[in-house]
Amino acid sequence: CADFAVHFVREFFGREVELPGARPRGDGSENELQDLSKPYGVRTEDPVDGDFVLMFDRGYTIPTHGGIYLVVNHTPHVLHCVAKAGGSVLHPLRKLPLLGLNIEGFYKWMDR
């Protein structure tokens, strides 16, 4: 999902962004992931189109899912990959909890 987000922002917004190539997984990796991510984005309370959305997936204690923030018809959405759907899906932000997704935060990309 993170690779999809990078690709989408590059193609749709024409921005050169990236994420760490080796992203740690599993319990206890939160601090390592946070340190690795610092050069790639900065947390924001006021997301705009194209910002990264970091999410907790159902049953996980660390954020494991990402997507792109977009406003469509004046309503905040998240574009993200869903394996069950077989590709990318645009969901209204308010409906993410119904899918078992909770927002960890919004991040502005750092251009490379």
Short mmCIF file of C-alpha atoms in Angstrom, two decimals:
data_model
loop_
_atom_site.label_atom_id
_atom_site.label_comp_id
_atom_site.label_asym_id
_atom_site.label_seq_id
_atom_site.Cartn_x
_atom_site.Cartn_y
_atom_site.Cartn_z
CA CYS A 1 0.00 0.00 0.00
CA ALA A 2 2.86 2.40 0.74
CA ASP A 3 4.46 1.73 -2.65
CA PHE A 4 1.10 2.42 -4.31
CA ALA A 5 0.88 5.73 -2.42
CA VAL A 6 4.33 6.78 -3.62
CA HIS A 7 3.53 5.80 -7.20
CA PHE A 8 0.18 7.64 -7.14
CA VAL A 9 1.67 10.87 -5.79
CA ARG A 10 4.43 10.75 -8.41
CA GLU A 11 2.04 10.08 -11.29
CA PHE A 12 -0.98 12.18 -10.28
CA PHE A 13 0.71 15.12 -8.56
CA GLY A 14 4.09 14.99 -10.36
CA ARG A 15 6.01 15.06 -7.08
CA GLU A 16 9.21 13.15 -6.40
CA VAL A 17 8.48 11.47 -3.07
CA GLU A 18 9.67 8.24 -1.49
CA LEU A 19 9.51 6.11 1.64
CA PRO A 20 12.22 4.04 3.32
CA GLY A 21 13.03 0.99 1.22
CA ALA A 22 13.36 -1.37 4.18
CA ARG A 23 10.37 -0.79 6.42
CA PRO A 24 10.44 -2.68 9.74
CA ARG A 25 7.50 -4.92 10.60
CA GLY A 26 6.12 -6.41 13.79
CA ASP A 27 5.74 -5.39 17.41
CA GLY A 28 8.42 -3.11 18.75
CA SER A 29 9.20 -1.56 15.38
CA GLU A 30 7.26 1.68 15.98
CA ASN A 31 10.27 3.73 17.09
CA GLU A 32 12.47 2.38 14.31
CA LEU A 33 9.81 3.14 11.69
CA GLN A 34 9.27 6.61 13.13
CA ASP A 35 13.01 7.36 12.97
CA LEU A 36 13.31 6.00 9.42
CA SER A 37 10.32 8.06 8.25
CA LYS A 38 11.45 11.48 9.54
CA PRO A 39 13.22 12.48 6.30
CA TYR A 40 10.16 11.50 4.22
CA GLY A 41 7.26 13.35 5.82
CA VAL A 42 6.05 15.60 8.60
CA ARG A 43 2.85 15.13 10.58
CA THR A 44 0.03 17.59 9.88
CA GLU A 45 -3.34 18.26 11.46
CA ASP A 46 -4.61 19.94 8.27
CA PRO A 47 -4.19 17.44 5.42
CA VAL A 48 -4.53 18.46 1.79
CA ASP A 49 -4.90 16.45 -1.41
CA GLY A 50 -1.96 14.09 -1.85
CA ASP A 51 -0.89 13.86 1.80
CA PHE A 52 -0.06 10.41 3.18
CA VAL A 53 -2.52 8.77 5.58
CA LEU A 54 -1.08 6.25 8.04
CA MET A 55 -3.59 3.79 9.48
CA PHE A 56 -3.98 1.02 12.01
CA ASP A 57 -5.51 -2.10 10.47
CA ARG A 58 -7.91 -4.22 12.52
CA GLY A 59 -6.07 -6.28 15.12
CA TYR A 60 -2.72 -4.47 14.85
CA THR A 61 -1.14 -2.35 17.57
CA ILE A 62 1.15 -0.52 15.14
CA PRO A 63 0.21 1.32 11.94
CA THR A 64 0.45 -1.11 9.04
CA HIS A 65 -1.55 0.51 6.25
CA GLY A 66 -1.22 3.69 4.20
CA GLY A 67 -3.11 5.67 1.64
CA ILE A 68 -3.54 9.08 0.04
CA TYR A 69 -5.79 11.85 1.33
CA LEU A 70 -8.10 13.33 -1.32
CA VAL A 71 -11.13 15.61 -1.12
CA VAL A 72 -13.89 14.58 -3.52
CA ASN A 73 -17.10 16.64 -3.69
CA HIS A 74 -16.11 18.47 -0.49
CA THR A 75 -15.78 15.16 1.40
CA PRO A 76 -12.44 13.80 2.72
CA HIS A 77 -11.50 10.40 1.26
CA VAL A 78 -8.58 7.98 1.40
CA LEU A 79 -7.32 6.20 -1.70
CA HIS A 80 -5.66 2.94 -0.67
CA CYS A 81 -5.09 -0.65 -1.76
CA VAL A 82 -7.43 -3.34 -0.51
CA ALA A 83 -6.43 -6.94 -1.19
CA LYS A 84 -10.05 -8.16 -1.01
CA ALA A 85 -11.02 -5.65 -3.68
CA GLY A 86 -8.07 -6.62 -5.85
CA GLY A 87 -6.69 -3.11 -6.17
CA SER A 88 -7.08 0.48 -5.14
CA VAL A 89 -10.27 1.80 -3.56
CA LEU A 90 -11.48 5.29 -2.67
CA HIS A 91 -13.27 5.36 0.70
CA PRO A 92 -14.79 8.30 2.57
CA LEU A 93 -12.64 9.03 5.61
CA ARG A 94 -15.60 8.70 7.97
CA LYS A 95 -16.27 5.13 6.78
CA LEU A 96 -12.76 3.77 7.42
CA PRO A 97 -13.61 2.50 10.94
CA LEU A 98 -16.33 0.32 9.38
CA LEU A 99 -13.51 -1.37 7.42
CA GLY A 100 -11.43 -1.88 10.58
CA LEU A 101 -9.10 1.03 9.77
CA ASN A 102 -8.27 3.82 12.20
CA ILE A 103 -6.19 6.87 11.35
CA GLU A 104 -2.80 7.16 13.06
CA GLY A 105 -2.08 10.48 11.37
CA PHE A 106 -1.71 12.57 8.24
CA TYR A 107 1.71 13.41 6.81
CA LYS A 108 2.95 15.99 4.33
CA TRP A 109 5.51 14.50 1.96
CA MET A 110 9.05 15.84 1.88
CA ASP A 111 10.09 16.33 -1.75
CA ARG A 112 13.27 14.45 -2.71
#
